[in-house]
């Protein structure tokens, strides 16, 4: 999603439409926060902060200060600093259903796995098992009552299948960015 967001902006040659796109995407990020979709919010902010998009100084200079202020709030909320402290606090204040930022939990799983041994004195390390179970239960609890779609939105599925993938697309994004604003 983050690559799609950046390419949405970078594929637009018109400065004014790029600015409108950034404003619209910031608005979508605000909507994600309201519906407690922290995973989509993180992806959106990541797309807006890619080097290829953030280097577009002329484009960003035309963004209204009110939108920039909202963007800064969302950016701070989704920051990786202090183990995603902002997201953890916000999700802790929120009532389920919540779509948590899954990358944060993957990091937590890795930290527990790498920071604890499987065995202690020849015995299974149940403390490690409890920590992993706690993380998994937290995800399950937050996601309770998330509505399921009766049928997929075909228009959205087509759009998502066109999302660029991989490092060659990031190189292409930087090339587009430099072409738009040398």
Backbone as JSON Lines, residues from 0, in Angstrom:
{"i":0,"aa":"X","n":[0.83,-1.19,0.0],"ca":[0.0,0.0,0.0],"c":[0.88,1.25,0.0]}
{"i":1,"aa":"X","n":[1.97,1.23,0.76],"ca":[2.82,2.42,0.82],"c":[3.43,2.73,-0.55]}
{"i":2,"aa":"X","n":[3.81,1.7,-1.29],"ca":[4.36,1.92,-2.64],"c":[3.27,2.47,-3.55]}
{"i":3,"aa":"X","n":[2.06,1.95,-3.42],"ca":[0.94,2.43,-4.23],"c":[0.67,3.91,-3.95]}
{"i":4,"aa":"X","n":[0.71,4.29,-2.67],"ca":[0.49,5.7,-2.3],"c":[1.56,6.58,-2.95]}
{"i":5,"aa":"X","n":[2.82,6.19,-2.83],"ca":[3.88,7.01,-3.4],"c":[3.76,7.07,-4.92]}
{"i":6,"aa":"X","n":[3.43,5.96,-5.57],"ca":[3.31,5.96,-7.03],"c":[2.09,6.77,-7.48]}
{"i":7,"aa":"X","n":[1.03,6.78,-6.69],"ca":[-0.16,7.59,-6.99],"c":[0.24,9.06,-7.12]}
{"i":8,"aa":"X","n":[1.11,9.5,-6.23],"ca":[1.57,10.89,-6.24],"c":[2.6,11.12,-7.34]}
{"i":9,"aa":"X","n":[3.54,10.21,-7.47],"ca":[4.65,10.4,-8.41],"c":[4.25,10.24,-9.87]}
{"i":10,"aa":"X","n":[3.19,9.53,-10.14],"ca":[2.75,9.37,-11.53],"c":[1.98,10.57,-12.04]}
{"i":11,"aa":"X","n":[1.79,11.56,-11.2],"ca":[1.05,12.76,-11.6],"c":[2.03,13.87,-11.97]}
{"i":12,"aa":"X","n":[1.98,14.33,-13.22],"ca":[2.91,15.37,-13.66],"c":[2.48,16.77,-13.23]}
{"i":13,"aa":"X","n":[1.2,16.97,-12.98],"ca":[0.69,18.28,-12.57],"c":[0.99,18.54,-11.09]}
{"i":14,"aa":"X","n":[1.68,19.63,-10.82],"ca":[2.02,20.01,-9.46],"c":[0.76,20.15,-8.6]}
{"i":15,"aa":"X","n":[-0.26,20.81,-9.14],"ca":[-1.48,21.04,-8.37],"c":[-2.2,19.73,-8.06]}
{"i":16,"aa":"X","n":[-2.24,18.82,-9.0],"ca":[-2.91,17.54,-8.75],"c":[-2.1,16.69,-7.77]}
{"i":17,"aa":"X","n":[-0.77,16.79,-7.8],"ca":[0.05,16.1,-6.81],"c":[-0.29,16.62,-5.41]}
{"i":18,"aa":"X","n":[-0.41,17.92,-5.3],"ca":[-0.76,18.51,-4.01],"c":[-2.14,18.03,-3.55]}
{"i":19,"aa":"X","n":[-3.09,18.03,-4.47],"ca":[-4.44,17.55,-4.14],"c":[-4.41,16.09,-3.72]}
{"i":20,"aa":"X","n":[-3.59,15.29,-4.4],"ca":[-3.47,13.87,-4.07],"c":[-2.91,13.69,-2.66]}
{"i":21,"aa":"X","n":[-1.89,14.46,-2.33],"ca":[-1.31,14.38,-0.98],"c":[-2.36,14.76,0.06]}
{"i":22,"aa":"X","n":[-3.09,15.83,-0.19],"ca":[-4.15,16.25,0.74],"c":[-5.21,15.17,0.89]}
{"i":23,"aa":"X","n":[-5.6,14.57,-0.21],"ca":[-6.61,13.51,-0.18],"c":[-6.1,12.3,0.62]}
{"i":24,"aa":"X","n":[-4.84,11.94,0.39],"ca":[-4.26,10.79,1.09],"c":[-4.15,11.08,2.59]}
{"i":25,"aa":"X","n":[-3.79,12.3,2.96],"ca":[-3.76,12.66,4.39],"c":[-5.17,12.52,4.97]}
{"i":26,"aa":"X","n":[-6.17,12.94,4.22],"ca":[-7.57,12.79,4.67],"c":[-7.96,11.33,4.85]}
{"i":27,"aa":"X","n":[-7.48,10.48,3.95],"ca":[-7.75,9.04,4.09],"c":[-7.06,8.51,5.34]}
{"i":28,"aa":"X","n":[-5.87,9.0,5.61],"ca":[-5.17,8.6,6.83],"c":[-5.95,9.0,8.07]}
{"i":29,"aa":"X","n":[-6.53,10.2,8.06],"ca":[-7.36,10.63,9.19],"c":[-8.58,9.73,9.34]}
{"i":30,"aa":"X","n":[-9.17,9.33,8.22],"ca":[-10.33,8.43,8.26],"c":[-9.92,7.06,8.82]}
{"i":31,"aa":"X","n":[-8.75,6.59,8.45],"ca":[-8.25,5.31,8.99],"c":[-8.1,5.4,10.5]}
{"i":32,"aa":"X","n":[-7.62,6.53,10.99],"ca":[-7.49,6.72,12.43],"c":[-8.86,6.68,13.09]}
{"i":33,"aa":"X","n":[-9.84,7.34,12.47],"ca":[-11.19,7.37,13.05],"c":[-11.81,5.98,13.13]}
{"i":34,"aa":"X","n":[-11.58,5.15,12.12],"ca":[-12.16,3.79,12.14],"c":[-11.2,2.79,12.79]}
{"i":35,"aa":"X","n":[-10.1,3.29,13.33],"ca":[-9.12,2.51,14.08],"c":[-8.43,1.45,13.23]}
{"i":36,"aa":"X","n":[-8.16,1.8,11.98],"ca":[-7.39,0.92,11.11],"c":[-5.95,1.42,11.13]}
{"i":37,"aa":"X","n":[-5.22,0.99,12.14],"ca":[-3.86,1.47,12.35],"c":[-2.87,0.88,11.34]}
{"i":38,"aa":"X","n":[-3.2,-0.28,10.81],"ca":[-2.33,-0.88,9.8],"c":[-2.36,-0.05,8.52]}
{"i":39,"aa":"X","n":[-3.55,0.3,8.05],"ca":[-3.67,1.12,6.84],"c":[-3.07,2.51,7.09]}
{"i":40,"aa":"X","n":[-3.29,3.06,8.27],"ca":[-2.73,4.37,8.61],"c":[-1.22,4.35,8.5]}
{"i":41,"aa":"X","n":[-0.59,3.33,9.05],"ca":[0.87,3.22,8.99],"c":[1.35,3.1,7.55]}
{"i":42,"aa":"X","n":[0.65,2.33,6.74],"ca":[1.0,2.18,5.32],"c":[0.89,3.51,4.58]}
{"i":43,"aa":"X","n":[-0.16,4.25,4.85],"ca":[-0.38,5.54,4.19],"c":[0.74,6.52,4.56]}
{"i":44,"aa":"X","n":[1.04,6.62,5.84],"ca":[2.1,7.54,6.27],"c":[3.44,7.09,5.71]}
{"i":45,"aa":"X","n":[3.67,5.8,5.66],"ca":[4.92,5.28,5.07],"c":[5.02,5.68,3.6]}
{"i":46,"aa":"X","n":[3.91,5.63,2.88],"ca":[3.91,6.03,1.47],"c":[4.22,7.52,1.29]}
{"i":47,"aa":"X","n":[3.69,8.34,2.2],"ca":[3.94,9.78,2.11],"c":[5.34,10.17,2.55]}
{"i":48,"aa":"X","n":[5.99,9.31,3.31],"ca":[7.32,9.64,3.82],"c":[8.44,8.89,3.09]}
{"i":49,"aa":"X","n":[8.12,8.21,2.0],"ca":[9.2,7.59,1.22],"c":[10.12,8.69,0.73]}
{"i":50,"aa":"X","n":[11.4,8.39,0.54],"ca":[12.32,9.42,0.04],"c":[11.84,10.06,-1.26]}
{"i":51,"aa":"X","n":[11.25,9.26,-2.14],"ca":[10.82,9.79,-3.43],"c":[9.72,10.84,-3.29]}
{"i":52,"aa":"X","n":[8.85,10.68,-2.32],"ca":[7.76,11.65,-2.11],"c":[8.2,12.78,-1.2]}
{"i":53,"aa":"X","n":[8.89,12.47,-0.14],"ca":[9.25,13.52,0.82],"c":[10.24,14.53,0.25]}
{"i":54,"aa":"X","n":[10.98,14.17,-0.79],"ca":[11.93,15.1,-1.4],"c":[11.27,16.11,-2.32]}
{"i":55,"aa":"X","n":[9.99,15.97,-2.6],"ca":[9.26,16.88,-3.5],"c":[8.95,18.2,-2.77]}
{"i":56,"aa":"X","n":[9.97,19.0,-2.55],"ca":[9.85,20.22,-1.75],"c":[8.81,21.19,-2.3]}
{"i":57,"aa":"X","n":[8.82,21.41,-3.61],"ca":[7.87,22.35,-4.21],"c":[6.44,21.86,-4.02]}
{"i":58,"aa":"X","n":[6.25,20.57,-4.16],"ca":[4.92,19.99,-3.97],"c":[4.47,20.19,-2.53]}
{"i":59,"aa":"X","n":[5.31,19.85,-1.57],"ca":[4.94,19.93,-0.16],"c":[4.74,21.39,0.29]}
{"i":60,"aa":"X","n":[5.47,22.33,-0.33],"ca":[5.32,23.73,0.06],"c":[3.92,24.25,-0.21]}
{"i":61,"aa":"X","n":[3.21,23.66,-1.16],"ca":[1.87,24.11,-1.49],"c":[0.76,23.43,-0.71]}
{"i":62,"aa":"X","n":[1.11,22.55,0.2],"ca":[0.09,21.87,1.01],"c":[-0.36,22.84,2.1]}
{"i":63,"aa":"X","n":[-1.68,23.02,2.26],"ca":[-2.17,23.94,3.3],"c":[-1.61,23.59,4.68]}
{"i":64,"aa":"X","n":[-1.34,24.61,5.46],"ca":[-0.73,24.4,6.78],"c":[-1.6,23.52,7.68]}
{"i":65,"aa":"X","n":[-2.92,23.63,7.54],"ca":[-3.81,22.79,8.36],"c":[-3.63,21.31,8.02]}
{"i":66,"aa":"X","n":[-3.47,21.01,6.73],"ca":[-3.24,19.61,6.31],"c":[-1.87,19.14,6.75]}
{"i":67,"aa":"X","n":[-0.86,20.02,6.64],"ca":[0.48,19.65,7.1],"c":[0.5,19.36,8.59]}
{"i":68,"aa":"X","n":[-0.26,20.15,9.36],"ca":[-0.33,19.93,10.8],"c":[-0.96,18.56,11.09]}
{"i":69,"aa":"X","n":[-2.02,18.22,10.37],"ca":[-2.66,16.91,10.54],"c":[-1.7,15.79,10.16]}
{"i":70,"aa":"X","n":[-0.95,16.01,9.07],"ca":[0.03,15.02,8.62],"c":[1.09,14.8,9.7]}
{"i":71,"aa":"X","n":[1.58,15.88,10.29],"ca":[2.61,15.78,11.33],"c":[2.09,14.99,12.54]}
{"i":72,"aa":"X","n":[0.83,15.2,12.9],"ca":[0.23,14.45,14.01],"c":[0.19,12.96,13.68]}
{"i":73,"aa":"X","n":[-0.26,12.63,12.47],"ca":[-0.34,11.22,12.05],"c":[1.06,10.61,11.95]}
{"i":74,"aa":"X","n":[2.01,11.4,11.46],"ca":[3.39,10.93,11.33],"c":[3.98,10.63,12.71]}
{"i":75,"aa":"X","n":[3.73,11.5,13.66],"ca":[4.23,11.28,15.02],"c":[3.57,10.06,15.64]}
{"i":76,"aa":"X","n":[2.28,9.92,15.43],"ca":[1.54,8.78,15.97],"c":[2.08,7.45,15.44]}
{"i":77,"aa":"X","n":[2.44,7.42,14.17],"ca":[2.89,6.17,13.54],"c":[4.41,5.99,13.57]}
{"i":78,"aa":"X","n":[5.09,6.84,14.28],"ca":[6.55,6.77,14.35],"c":[7.01,5.45,14.97]}
{"i":79,"aa":"X","n":[8.15,4.96,14.49],"ca":[8.74,3.73,15.03],"c":[9.46,3.99,16.36]}
{"i":80,"aa":"X","n":[9.62,5.24,16.72],"ca":[10.38,5.58,17.92],"c":[9.81,4.93,19.17]}
{"i":81,"aa":"X","n":[10.72,4.54,20.04],"ca":[10.39,3.93,21.33],"c":[9.44,2.74,21.16]}
{"i":82,"aa":"X","n":[9.73,1.91,20.17],"ca":[8.93,0.7,19.98],"c":[7.48,0.97,19.62]}
{"i":83,"aa":"X","n":[7.27,1.97,18.76],"ca":[5.92,2.36,18.31],"c":[5.07,2.86,19.49]}
{"i":84,"aa":"X","n":[5.69,3.62,20.36],"ca":[5.01,4.1,21.56],"c":[3.69,4.8,21.27]}
{"i":85,"aa":"X","n":[3.67,5.66,20.25],"ca":[2.46,6.39,19.92],"c":[1.31,5.47,19.52]}
{"i":86,"aa":"X","n":[1.6,4.51,18.66],"ca":[0.56,3.56,18.23],"c":[0.1,2.69,19.4]}
{"i":87,"aa":"X","n":[1.04,2.25,20.22],"ca":[0.68,1.41,21.37],"c":[-0.27,2.16,22.31]}
{"i":88,"aa":"X","n":[0.04,3.43,22.57],"ca":[-0.82,4.24,23.45],"c":[-2.2,4.42,22.84]}
{"i":89,"aa":"X","n":[-2.24,4.78,21.56],"ca":[-3.53,5.03,20.9],"c":[-4.36,3.76,20.85]}
{"i":90,"aa":"X","n":[-3.74,2.64,20.51],"ca":[-4.48,1.38,20.46],"c":[-4.94,0.97,21.86]}
{"i":91,"aa":"X","n":[-4.15,1.3,22.89],"ca":[-4.53,1.0,24.26],"c":[-5.74,1.79,24.72]}
{"i":92,"aa":"X","n":[-5.92,2.99,24.15],"ca":[-7.07,3.85,24.49],"c":[-8.31,3.47,23.7]}
{"i":93,"aa":"X","n":[-8.14,2.71,22.63],"ca":[-9.23,2.42,21.7],"c":[-10.0,1.16,22.1]}
{"i":94,"aa":"X","n":[-11.27,1.15,21.73],"ca":[-12.13,-0.01,21.97],"c":[-12.2,-0.85,20.71]}
{"i":95,"aa":"X","n":[-12.14,-2.19,20.85],"ca":[-12.27,-3.05,19.66],"c":[-13.61,-2.81,18.97]}
{"i":96,"aa":"X","n":[-13.71,-3.01,17.69],"ca":[-12.7,-3.63,16.84],"c":[-11.63,-2.64,16.4]}
{"i":97,"aa":"X","n":[-10.42,-3.15,16.33],"ca":[-9.25,-2.38,15.9],"c":[-8.49,-3.23,14.9]}
{"i":98,"aa":"X","n":[-7.98,-2.58,13.86],"ca":[-7.05,-3.27,12.97],"c":[-5.67,-2.76,13.36]}
{"i":99,"aa":"X","n":[-4.94,-3.54,14.17],"ca":[-3.63,-3.07,14.65],"c":[-2.6,-3.05,13.53]}
{"i":100,"aa":"X","n":[-1.53,-2.29,13.77],"ca":[-0.4,-2.3,12.83],"c":[0.34,-3.6,13.07]}
{"i":101,"aa":"X","n":[0.22,-4.52,12.13],"ca":[0.76,-5.87,12.31],"c":[2.28,-5.89,12.33]}
{"i":102,"aa":"X","n":[2.93,-4.96,11.68],"ca":[4.39,-4.9,11.69],"c":[4.95,-4.74,13.09]}
{"i":103,"aa":"X","n":[4.23,-4.02,13.93],"ca":[4.64,-3.83,15.31],"c":[4.63,-5.17,16.05]}
{"i":104,"aa":"X","n":[3.6,-5.96,15.82],"ca":[3.5,-7.25,16.49],"c":[4.51,-8.25,15.93]}
{"i":105,"aa":"X","n":[4.8,-8.17,14.65],"ca":[5.84,-9.03,14.09],"c":[7.19,-8.71,14.74]}
{"i":106,"aa":"X","n":[7.43,-7.44,14.96],"ca":[8.65,-7.02,15.66],"c":[8.66,-7.59,17.08]}
{"i":107,"aa":"X","n":[7.52,-7.52,17.75],"ca":[7.42,-8.05,19.11],"c":[7.7,-9.56,19.14]}
{"i":108,"aa":"X","n":[7.09,-10.28,18.19],"ca":[7.35,-11.73,18.11],"c":[8.84,-12.0,17.91]}
{"i":109,"aa":"X","n":[9.46,-11.26,17.01],"ca":[10.9,-11.46,16.75],"c":[11.73,-11.15,17.98]}
{"i":110,"aa":"X","n":[11.39,-10.07,18.68],"ca":[12.15,-9.68,19.87],"c":[12.07,-10.77,20.94]}
{"i":111,"aa":"X","n":[10.89,-11.32,21.15],"ca":[10.74,-12.38,22.15],"c":[11.49,-13.63,21.7]}
{"i":112,"aa":"X","n":[11.34,-13.99,20.42],"ca":[12.0,-15.19,19.92],"c":[13.51,-15.09,19.99]}
{"i":113,"aa":"X","n":[14.05,-13.95,19.57],"ca":[15.5,-13.78,19.57],"c":[16.06,-13.45,20.95]}
{"i":114,"aa":"X","n":[15.23,-12.88,21.81],"ca":[15.72,-12.46,23.12],"c":[15.58,-13.51,24.21]}
{"i":115,"aa":"X","n":[14.95,-14.62,23.89],"ca":[14.75,-15.67,24.89],"c":[15.14,-17.01,24.29]}
{"i":116,"aa":"X","n":[15.71,-17.85,25.12],"ca":[16.08,-19.19,24.66],"c":[14.85,-20.1,24.72]}
{"i":117,"aa":"X","n":[14.88,-21.15,23.91],"ca":[13.78,-22.1,23.9],"c":[13.77,-22.98,25.14]}
{"i":118,"aa":"X","n":[14.95,-23.17,25.7],"ca":[15.09,-24.04,26.89],"c":[15.88,-23.32,27.97]}
{"i":119,"aa":"X","n":[15.48,-23.57,29.21],"ca":[16.19,-23.05,30.37],"c":[16.48,-24.25,31.27]}
{"i":120,"aa":"X","n":[17.76,-24.5,31.51],"ca":[18.18,-25.65,32.32],"c":[17.58,-26.96,31.8]}
{"i":121,"aa":"X","n":[17.55,-27.1,30.47],"ca":[17.04,-28.32,29.87],"c":[15.53,-28.44,29.83]}
{"i":122,"aa":"X","n":[14.83,-27.44,30.31],"ca":[13.37,-27.44,30.36],"c":[12.83,-26.42,29.35]}
{"i":123,"aa":"X","n":[11.62,-26.68,28.84],"ca":[10.98,-25.74,27.93],"c":[10.83,-24.39,28.64]}
{"i":124,"aa":"X","n":[11.16,-23.32,27.95],"ca":[11.07,-21.97,28.5],"c":[9.62,-21.5,28.38]}
{"i":125,"aa":"X","n":[8.83,-21.8,29.42],"ca":[7.41,-21.44,29.39],"c":[7.2,-19.93,29.48]}
{"i":126,"aa":"X","n":[8.16,-19.21,30.02],"ca":[8.04,-17.75,30.06],"c":[8.02,-17.2,28.63]}
{"i":127,"aa":"X","n":[8.87,-17.75,27.77],"ca":[8.89,-17.34,26.36],"c":[7.56,-17.69,25.69]}
{"i":128,"aa":"X","n":[7.06,-18.88,25.98],"ca":[5.78,-19.31,25.4],"c":[4.65,-18.38,25.84]}
{"i":129,"aa":"X","n":[4.64,-17.99,27.13],"ca":[3.6,-17.09,27.62],"c":[3.68,-15.72,26.95]}
{"i":130,"aa":"X","n":[4.9,-15.22,26.75],"ca":[5.06,-13.91,26.08],"c":[4.52,-13.97,24.66]}
{"i":131,"aa":"X","n":[4.83,-15.02,23.94],"ca":[4.35,-15.17,22.56],"c":[2.82,-15.29,22.55]}
{"i":132,"aa":"X","n":[2.28,-16.07,23.48],"ca":[0.82,-16.22,23.57],"c":[0.15,-14.89,23.9]}
{"i":133,"aa":"X","n":[0.77,-14.09,24.77],"ca":[0.22,-12.78,25.14],"c":[0.12,-11.86,23.92]}
{"i":134,"aa":"X","n":[1.17,-11.87,23.1],"ca":[1.17,-11.03,21.89],"c":[0.06,-11.49,20.95]}
{"i":135,"aa":"X","n":[-0.04,-12.81,20.74],"ca":[-1.07,-13.34,19.84],"c":[-2.47,-13.03,20.36]}
{"i":136,"aa":"X","n":[-2.68,-13.18,21.67],"ca":[-4.0,-12.89,22.25],"c":[-4.34,-11.4,22.14]}
{"i":137,"aa":"X","n":[-3.34,-10.56,22.25],"ca":[-3.57,-9.13,22.1],"c":[-4.1,-8.82,20.7]}
{"i":138,"aa":"X","n":[-3.5,-9.4,19.69],"ca":[-3.96,-9.2,18.31],"c":[-5.39,-9.7,18.15]}
{"i":139,"aa":"X","n":[-5.66,-10.88,18.65],"ca":[-7.0,-11.48,18.52],"c":[-8.04,-10.61,19.23]}
{"i":140,"aa":"X","n":[-7.71,-10.14,20.43],"ca":[-8.64,-9.31,21.19],"c":[-8.94,-8.01,20.45]}
{"i":141,"aa":"X","n":[-7.91,-7.38,19.9],"ca":[-8.11,-6.11,19.2],"c":[-8.96,-6.27,17.95]}
{"i":142,"aa":"X","n":[-8.85,-7.42,17.3],"ca":[-9.57,-7.63,16.05],"c":[-10.98,-8.18,16.23]}
{"i":143,"aa":"X","n":[-11.37,-8.49,17.44],"ca":[-12.71,-9.04,17.66],"c":[-13.76,-8.11,17.09]}
{"i":144,"aa":"X","n":[-14.74,-8.71,16.5],"ca":[-15.91,-7.99,15.96],"c":[-15.59,-7.2,14.71]}
{"i":145,"aa":"X","n":[-14.49,-7.48,14.04],"ca":[-14.25,-6.83,12.76],"c":[-15.22,-7.43,11.75]}
{"i":146,"aa":"X","n":[-16.02,-6.61,11.1],"ca":[-16.99,-7.16,10.17],"c":[-16.31,-7.82,8.97]}
{"i":147,"aa":"X","n":[-16.92,-8.86,8.5],"ca":[-16.39,-9.51,7.29],"c":[-17.21,-9.05,6.1]}
{"i":148,"aa":"X","n":[-16.57,-9.01,4.96],"ca":[-17.24,-8.59,3.74],"c":[-18.02,-9.76,3.17]}
{"i":149,"aa":"X","n":[-19.24,-9.48,2.76],"ca":[-20.06,-10.52,2.14],"c":[-19.45,-10.93,0.8]}
{"i":150,"aa":"X","n":[-19.08,-9.94,0.01],"ca":[-18.45,-10.23,-1.27],"c":[-17.36,-9.19,-1.49]}
{"i":151,"aa":"X","n":[-16.28,-9.57,-2.14],"ca":[-15.18,-8.62,-2.33],"c":[-15.57,-7.49,-3.28]}
{"i":152,"aa":"X","n":[-14.99,-6.34,-3.04],"ca":[-15.18,-5.19,-3.91],"c":[-14.24,-5.38,-5.11]}
{"i":153,"aa":"X","n":[-14.81,-5.75,-6.26],"ca":[-14.01,-6.09,-7.43],"c":[-13.21,-4.89,-7.92]}
{"i":154,"aa":"X","n":[-13.76,-3.71,-7.84],"ca":[-13.04,-2.51,-8.27],"c":[-11.79,-2.31,-7.42]}
{"i":155,"aa":"X","n":[-11.94,-2.5,-6.11],"ca":[-10.81,-2.35,-5.2],"c":[-9.78,-3.45,-5.46]}
{"i":156,"aa":"X","n":[-10.23,-4.67,-5.68],"ca":[-9.3,-5.77,-5.95],"c":[-8.49,-5.51,-7.22]}
{"i":157,"aa":"X","n":[-9.13,-5.0,-8.27],"ca":[-8.41,-4.67,-9.51],"c":[-7.37,-3.6,-9.25]}
{"i":158,"aa":"X","n":[-7.75,-2.6,-8.47],"ca":[-6.84,-1.51,-8.15],"c":[-5.64,-2.02,-7.36]}
{"i":159,"aa":"X","n":[-5.89,-2.88,-6.39],"ca":[-4.81,-3.4,-5.56],"c":[-3.87,-4.31,-6.33]}
{"i":160,"aa":"X","n":[-4.36,-5.02,-7.34],"ca":[-3.48,-5.89,-8.12],"c":[-2.54,-5.1,-9.02]}
{"i":161,"aa":"X","n":[-2.83,-3.83,-9.2],"ca":[-1.95,-2.98,-10.01],"c":[-0.9,-2.26,-9.18]}
{"i":162,"aa":"X","n":[-0.85,-2.53,-7.88],"ca":[0.12,-1.88,-7.0],"c":[1.51,-2.36,-7.36]}
{"i":163,"aa":"X","n":[2.45,-1.45,-7.62],"ca":[3.83,-1.86,-7.9],"c":[4.43,-2.57,-6.7]}
{"i":164,"aa":"X","n":[5.32,-3.51,-6.95],"ca":[5.96,-4.3,-5.9],"c":[7.47,-4.28,-6.11]}
{"i":165,"aa":"X","n":[8.21,-4.39,-5.02],"ca":[9.64,-4.65,-5.1],"c":[10.54,-3.44,-5.2]}
{"i":166,"aa":"X","n":[11.84,-3.71,-5.11],"ca":[12.84,-2.66,-5.07],"c":[12.99,-1.92,-6.39]}
{"i":167,"aa":"X","n":[12.75,-2.61,-7.52],"ca":[12.87,-1.91,-8.81],"c":[11.83,-0.8,-8.89]}
{"i":168,"aa":"X","n":[10.67,-0.99,-8.23],"ca":[9.66,0.04,-8.22],"c":[10.07,1.22,-7.34]}
{"i":169,"aa":"X","n":[10.83,0.96,-6.28],"ca":[11.33,2.05,-5.45],"c":[12.36,2.87,-6.21]}
{"i":170,"aa":"X","n":[13.18,2.19,-7.01],"ca":[14.15,2.89,-7.85],"c":[13.4,3.72,-8.88]}
{"i":171,"aa":"X","n":[12.34,3.13,-9.45],"ca":[11.53,3.85,-10.43],"c":[10.87,5.07,-9.77]}
{"i":172,"aa":"X","n":[10.43,4.91,-8.52],"ca":[9.79,6.01,-7.8],"c":[10.77,7.17,-7.62]}
{"i":173,"aa":"X","n":[12.0,6.86,-7.26],"ca":[12.99,7.92,-7.09],"c":[13.32,8.59,-8.42]}
{"i":174,"aa":"X","n":[13.37,7.81,-9.48],"ca":[13.6,8.36,-10.83],"c":[12.47,9.31,-11.21]}
{"i":175,"aa":"X","n":[11.21,8.9,-10.96],"ca":[10.06,9.76,-11.24],"c":[10.12,11.04,-10.4]}
{"i":176,"aa":"X","n":[10.49,10.88,-9.14],"ca":[10.56,12.03,-8.24],"c":[11.57,13.06,-8.73]}
{"i":177,"aa":"X","n":[12.74,12.58,-9.16],"ca":[13.78,13.48,-9.65],"c":[13.37,14.12,-10.97]}
{"i":178,"aa":"X","n":[12.57,13.42,-11.76],"ca":[12.08,14.0,-13.01],"c":[11.07,15.1,-12.73]}
{"i":179,"aa":"X","n":[10.22,14.91,-11.69],"ca":[9.21,15.9,-11.36],"c":[9.82,17.15,-10.73]}
{"i":180,"aa":"X","n":[10.75,16.95,-9.81],"ca":[11.42,18.06,-9.14],"c":[12.91,17.73,-9.03]}
{"i":181,"aa":"X","n":[13.68,18.18,-10.01],"ca":[15.14,17.88,-10.02],"c":[15.87,18.38,-8.8]}
